[in-house]
Amino acid sequence: MIPRKPRLEVSVREACAVATYEGATVVAGGVIARIRDLPSGMRSSTDYDIARGDAPKLDANAGPILLGAAKGGIALRATPELIGEIAQDPTFSKELEETLMLEVILKRFEKPDEVRTFEKGKFELLQVGGMTIGRATYEPGWKWSVHVGQGLGKQSCDVEHVGMVISGRATAAMDDGRVIEMKRGDVFYIAPGHDSWVVGDEPYVSIHLLGAGDYAAHK
């Protein structure tokens, strides 16, 4: 794990790499230098959102970076660690709250807004900042087409996913025959039209930032 202080610089470099892939002309060193030169009292748009009582739109920053990295095959280290800590680590969440010292919205998957359960697994959802975030937890032996798809009357999942693997291993088995294995730390983009199953004897856990609202939903 990257130490927290230099992780901001690494995260900026990752964001710049994604921006370059998307066609922007940006130099990471220049961005970092400009950040260091900013006045200490300058406030960000997120600060103003919080001051007005609005939810900080963190998904507007993290979401496009994860999606762009997944599509461009760009390896991320710092950004997934930051998201993972915010999602999982109560100590980090407390430090974040104490640092802001302003009204923010903090939620935890231990108290989800909704839980969708099925054999050998569950999908927990949080509604925050106008975004639906999901946490998938699957036991060894779980398979989407068997334990989710059958109940929905579907042979393959038609939901688009962007997320990150927290623990364990699973596959993304595309309808065209490709089978990709995902493991802890992987940031993934999975197009509609796929099956999935747990690999090995360890439970699989992942965070979903895109497609969570539609996943395993009985309509």
Tab-separated table of C-alpha atoms in Angstrom:
chain	number	residue	atom	x	y	z
A	1	MET	CA	0.000	0.000	0.000
A	2	ILE	CA	1.252	3.490	-0.867
A	3	PRO	CA	1.850	5.810	2.152
A	4	ARG	CA	-0.954	8.363	2.393
A	5	LYS	CA	1.094	11.537	1.888
A	6	PRO	CA	2.686	10.662	-1.489
A	7	ARG	CA	-0.488	8.887	-2.569
A	8	LEU	CA	-2.115	12.188	-3.559
A	9	GLU	CA	0.672	12.830	-6.075
A	10	VAL	CA	0.377	9.280	-7.447
A	11	SER	CA	-3.382	9.711	-7.737
A	12	VAL	CA	-2.913	12.961	-9.674
A	13	ARG	CA	-0.547	11.172	-12.061
A	14	GLU	CA	-3.131	8.399	-12.552
A	15	ALA	CA	-5.866	10.943	-13.276
A	16	CYS	CA	-3.575	12.652	-15.795
A	17	ALA	CA	-2.854	9.326	-17.489
A	18	VAL	CA	-6.594	8.727	-17.895
A	19	ALA	CA	-7.082	12.288	-19.177
A	20	THR	CA	-4.339	11.726	-21.757
A	21	TYR	CA	-6.012	8.494	-22.880
A	22	GLU	CA	-9.284	10.402	-23.299
A	23	GLY	CA	-7.529	12.907	-25.586
A	24	ALA	CA	-6.617	15.760	-23.241
A	25	THR	CA	-3.220	17.459	-23.416
A	26	VAL	CA	-1.950	17.403	-19.844
A	27	VAL	CA	1.424	16.984	-18.119
A	28	ALA	CA	1.294	15.422	-14.667
A	29	GLY	CA	4.344	17.274	-13.381
A	30	GLY	CA	2.821	20.610	-14.327
A	31	VAL	CA	-0.489	19.785	-12.620
A	32	ILE	CA	1.301	18.734	-9.422
A	33	ALA	CA	3.407	21.905	-9.456
A	34	ARG	CA	0.288	24.067	-9.861
A	35	ILE	CA	-1.411	22.270	-6.962
A	36	ARG	CA	1.617	22.916	-4.739
A	37	ASP	CA	1.528	26.621	-5.676
A	38	LEU	CA	-2.150	27.090	-4.799
A	39	PRO	CA	-2.853	29.477	-1.883
A	40	SER	CA	-3.383	27.563	1.361
A	41	GLY	CA	-6.820	29.112	1.878
A	42	MET	CA	-8.202	28.262	-1.560
A	43	ARG	CA	-11.400	26.217	-1.501
A	44	SER	CA	-12.508	23.607	-4.016
A	45	SER	CA	-15.940	23.213	-5.588
A	46	THR	CA	-16.502	20.311	-3.192
A	47	ASP	CA	-15.861	22.652	-0.260
A	48	TYR	CA	-18.512	25.013	-1.599
A	49	ASP	CA	-20.960	22.133	-2.130
A	50	ILE	CA	-20.554	21.117	1.503
A	51	ALA	CA	-20.825	24.725	2.732
A	52	ARG	CA	-24.179	25.026	0.911
A	53	GLY	CA	-25.376	21.819	2.514
A	54	ASP	CA	-25.161	19.830	-0.733
A	55	ALA	CA	-23.711	16.325	-0.918
A	56	PRO	CA	-20.083	16.395	-2.133
A	57	LYS	CA	-20.133	14.926	-5.641
A	58	LEU	CA	-17.078	12.704	-5.210
A	59	ASP	CA	-18.435	10.254	-7.815
A	60	ALA	CA	-18.020	12.981	-10.444
A	61	ASN	CA	-14.254	12.713	-9.889
A	62	ALA	CA	-13.639	9.048	-9.081
A	63	GLY	CA	-16.201	7.561	-11.468
A	64	PRO	CA	-14.750	8.919	-14.758
A	65	ILE	CA	-11.200	8.027	-13.657
A	66	LEU	CA	-12.157	4.407	-12.965
A	67	LEU	CA	-14.189	4.122	-16.162
A	68	GLY	CA	-11.467	5.682	-18.328
A	69	ALA	CA	-8.778	3.504	-16.762
A	70	ALA	CA	-10.824	0.348	-17.292
A	71	LYS	CA	-11.515	1.156	-20.942
A	72	GLY	CA	-7.927	2.208	-21.635
A	73	GLY	CA	-6.246	-0.639	-19.771
A	74	ILE	CA	-4.496	1.824	-17.442
A	75	ALA	CA	-3.208	0.298	-14.190
A	76	LEU	CA	-4.268	2.228	-11.084
A	77	ARG	CA	-2.773	1.931	-7.593
A	78	ALA	CA	-3.445	5.052	-5.551
A	79	THR	CA	-6.987	5.787	-6.724
A	80	PRO	CA	-8.400	2.289	-5.931
A	81	GLU	CA	-6.672	2.355	-2.545
A	82	LEU	CA	-8.305	5.679	-1.690
A	83	ILE	CA	-11.751	4.486	-2.771
A	84	GLY	CA	-11.288	1.173	-0.995
A	85	GLU	CA	-10.325	2.845	2.263
A	86	ILE	CA	-13.248	5.262	2.126
A	87	ALA	CA	-15.605	2.341	1.456
A	88	GLN	CA	-14.172	-0.113	3.982
A	89	ASP	CA	-12.012	1.512	6.662
A	90	PRO	CA	-13.878	3.178	9.566
A	91	THR	CA	-10.646	4.802	10.800
A	92	PHE	CA	-10.063	6.483	7.452
A	93	SER	CA	-13.693	7.616	7.301
A	94	LYS	CA	-13.324	9.158	10.757
A	95	GLU	CA	-10.116	10.950	9.750
A	96	LEU	CA	-11.862	12.279	6.652
A	97	GLU	CA	-14.751	13.562	8.761
A	98	GLU	CA	-12.415	15.258	11.243
A	99	THR	CA	-10.411	16.852	8.431
A	100	LEU	CA	-13.444	18.394	6.750
A	101	MET	CA	-15.030	19.576	10.027
A	102	LEU	CA	-18.133	20.344	7.996
A	103	GLU	CA	-21.443	18.634	7.376
A	104	VAL	CA	-20.937	15.636	5.121
A	105	ILE	CA	-22.842	12.473	4.316
A	106	LEU	CA	-21.180	9.306	5.600
A	107	LYS	CA	-22.653	5.878	5.061
A	108	ARG	CA	-21.378	2.343	5.605
A	109	PHE	CA	-22.269	-0.961	4.023
A	110	GLU	CA	-22.870	-2.373	7.501
A	111	LYS	CA	-26.087	-0.300	7.379
A	112	PRO	CA	-27.101	-0.433	3.688
A	113	ASP	CA	-30.125	1.328	2.253
A	114	GLU	CA	-31.134	-1.888	0.484
A	115	VAL	CA	-29.999	-5.515	0.365
A	116	ARG	CA	-30.741	-7.855	-2.541
A	117	THR	CA	-30.184	-11.446	-1.478
A	118	PHE	CA	-29.921	-14.638	-3.494
A	119	GLU	CA	-28.454	-18.096	-2.971
A	120	LYS	CA	-24.753	-17.940	-2.062
A	121	GLY	CA	-24.646	-14.155	-2.213
A	122	LYS	CA	-25.979	-10.695	-1.565
A	123	PHE	CA	-25.778	-7.221	-3.075
A	124	GLU	CA	-25.882	-4.246	-0.682
A	125	LEU	CA	-26.705	-0.741	-1.899
A	126	LEU	CA	-26.025	2.767	-0.625
A	127	GLN	CA	-27.610	5.951	-1.990
A	128	VAL	CA	-25.244	8.902	-1.593
A	129	GLY	CA	-24.566	12.087	-3.538
A	130	GLY	CA	-27.146	11.190	-6.169
A	131	MET	CA	-25.287	7.935	-6.881
A	132	THR	CA	-26.077	4.269	-6.192
A	133	ILE	CA	-23.060	2.311	-4.958
A	134	GLY	CA	-23.177	-1.450	-4.501
A	135	ARG	CA	-21.154	-4.068	-2.650
A	136	ALA	CA	-21.322	-7.621	-3.992
A	137	THR	CA	-20.482	-10.518	-1.675
A	138	TYR	CA	-20.455	-14.022	-3.169
A	139	GLU	CA	-19.635	-17.340	-1.515
A	140	PRO	CA	-17.464	-20.016	-3.150
A	141	GLY	CA	-19.541	-21.880	-5.716
A	142	TRP	CA	-21.656	-18.835	-6.641
A	143	LYS	CA	-22.461	-18.386	-10.334
A	144	TRP	CA	-24.512	-15.540	-11.790
A	145	SER	CA	-26.444	-17.597	-14.364
A	146	VAL	CA	-27.461	-20.122	-11.677
A	147	HIS	CA	-27.973	-18.064	-8.537
A	148	VAL	CA	-29.161	-14.723	-10.006
A	149	GLY	CA	-30.036	-15.225	-13.659
A	150	GLN	CA	-32.451	-18.120	-13.149
A	151	GLY	CA	-34.580	-16.019	-10.807
A	152	LEU	CA	-34.661	-13.222	-13.397
A	153	GLY	CA	-35.303	-15.541	-16.334
A	154	LYS	CA	-31.994	-14.537	-17.982
A	155	GLN	CA	-29.026	-16.554	-19.223
A	156	SER	CA	-26.547	-13.680	-19.128
A	157	CYS	CA	-26.240	-10.395	-17.233
A	158	ASP	CA	-27.292	-7.341	-19.268
A	159	VAL	CA	-26.006	-4.760	-16.766
A	160	GLU	CA	-22.914	-2.625	-17.453
A	161	HIS	CA	-20.437	-2.629	-14.545
A	162	VAL	CA	-17.609	-0.415	-13.348
A	163	GLY	CA	-16.078	-1.301	-10.017
A	164	MET	CA	-13.180	-2.638	-7.999
A	165	VAL	CA	-12.386	-6.024	-6.474
A	166	ILE	CA	-11.909	-5.849	-2.696
A	167	SER	CA	-11.122	-9.508	-2.018
A	168	GLY	CA	-11.255	-12.930	-3.624
A	169	ARG	CA	-11.343	-13.859	-7.303
A	170	ALA	CA	-14.101	-14.125	-9.900
A	171	THR	CA	-14.525	-14.326	-13.654
A	172	ALA	CA	-16.145	-12.137	-16.261
A	173	ALA	CA	-17.241	-14.678	-18.866
A	174	MET	CA	-18.379	-12.747	-21.941
A	175	ASP	CA	-21.046	-14.078	-24.298
A	176	ASP	CA	-18.449	-14.196	-27.112
A	177	GLY	CA	-16.451	-16.836	-25.220
A	178	ARG	CA	-13.795	-14.699	-23.541
A	179	VAL	CA	-13.192	-15.480	-19.846
A	180	ILE	CA	-11.263	-12.924	-17.778
A	181	GLU	CA	-10.288	-13.507	-14.152
A	182	MET	CA	-10.471	-10.607	-11.703
A	183	LYS	CA	-8.596	-10.414	-8.396
A	184	ARG	CA	-8.133	-8.062	-5.444
A	185	GLY	CA	-7.171	-4.532	-6.503
A	186	ASP	CA	-8.423	-4.886	-10.077
A	187	VAL	CA	-10.579	-2.048	-11.397
A	188	PHE	CA	-12.998	-3.463	-13.935
A	189	TYR	CA	-15.286	-2.429	-16.746
A	190	ILE	CA	-17.640	-5.219	-17.901
A	191	ALA	CA	-19.978	-4.669	-20.845
A	192	PRO	CA	-23.502	-6.135	-20.897
A	193	GLY	CA	-23.732	-9.757	-22.022
A	194	HIS	CA	-21.753	-11.900	-19.584
A	195	ASP	CA	-21.813	-14.573	-16.916
A	196	SER	CA	-19.672	-14.616	-13.781
A	197	TRP	CA	-18.635	-17.033	-11.054
A	198	VAL	CA	-16.394	-17.198	-7.983
A	199	VAL	CA	-12.958	-18.765	-8.438
A	200	GLY	CA	-11.391	-20.714	-5.560
A	201	ASP	CA	-12.405	-21.208	-1.939
A	202	GLU	CA	-12.377	-17.561	-0.798
A	203	PRO	CA	-15.493	-15.354	-0.794
A	204	TYR	CA	-15.480	-12.655	-3.457
A	205	VAL	CA	-16.249	-9.012	-2.603
A	206	SER	CA	-16.390	-6.072	-5.024
A	207	ILE	CA	-17.572	-2.454	-5.037
A	208	HIS	CA	-19.787	-1.339	-7.945
A	209	LEU	CA	-19.905	2.317	-9.055
A	210	LEU	CA	-21.852	1.843	-12.297
A	211	GLY	CA	-24.854	-0.424	-12.812
A	212	ALA	CA	-25.505	-1.019	-9.117
A	213	GLY	CA	-29.095	0.226	-9.246
A	214	ASP	CA	-30.079	-2.287	-11.935
A	215	TYR	CA	-28.097	-5.280	-10.720
A	216	ALA	CA	-30.159	-8.285	-9.539
A	217	ALA	CA	-33.255	-6.085	-9.552
A	218	HIS	CA	-36.659	-7.728	-9.976
A	219	LYS	CA	-38.679	-5.315	-12.129
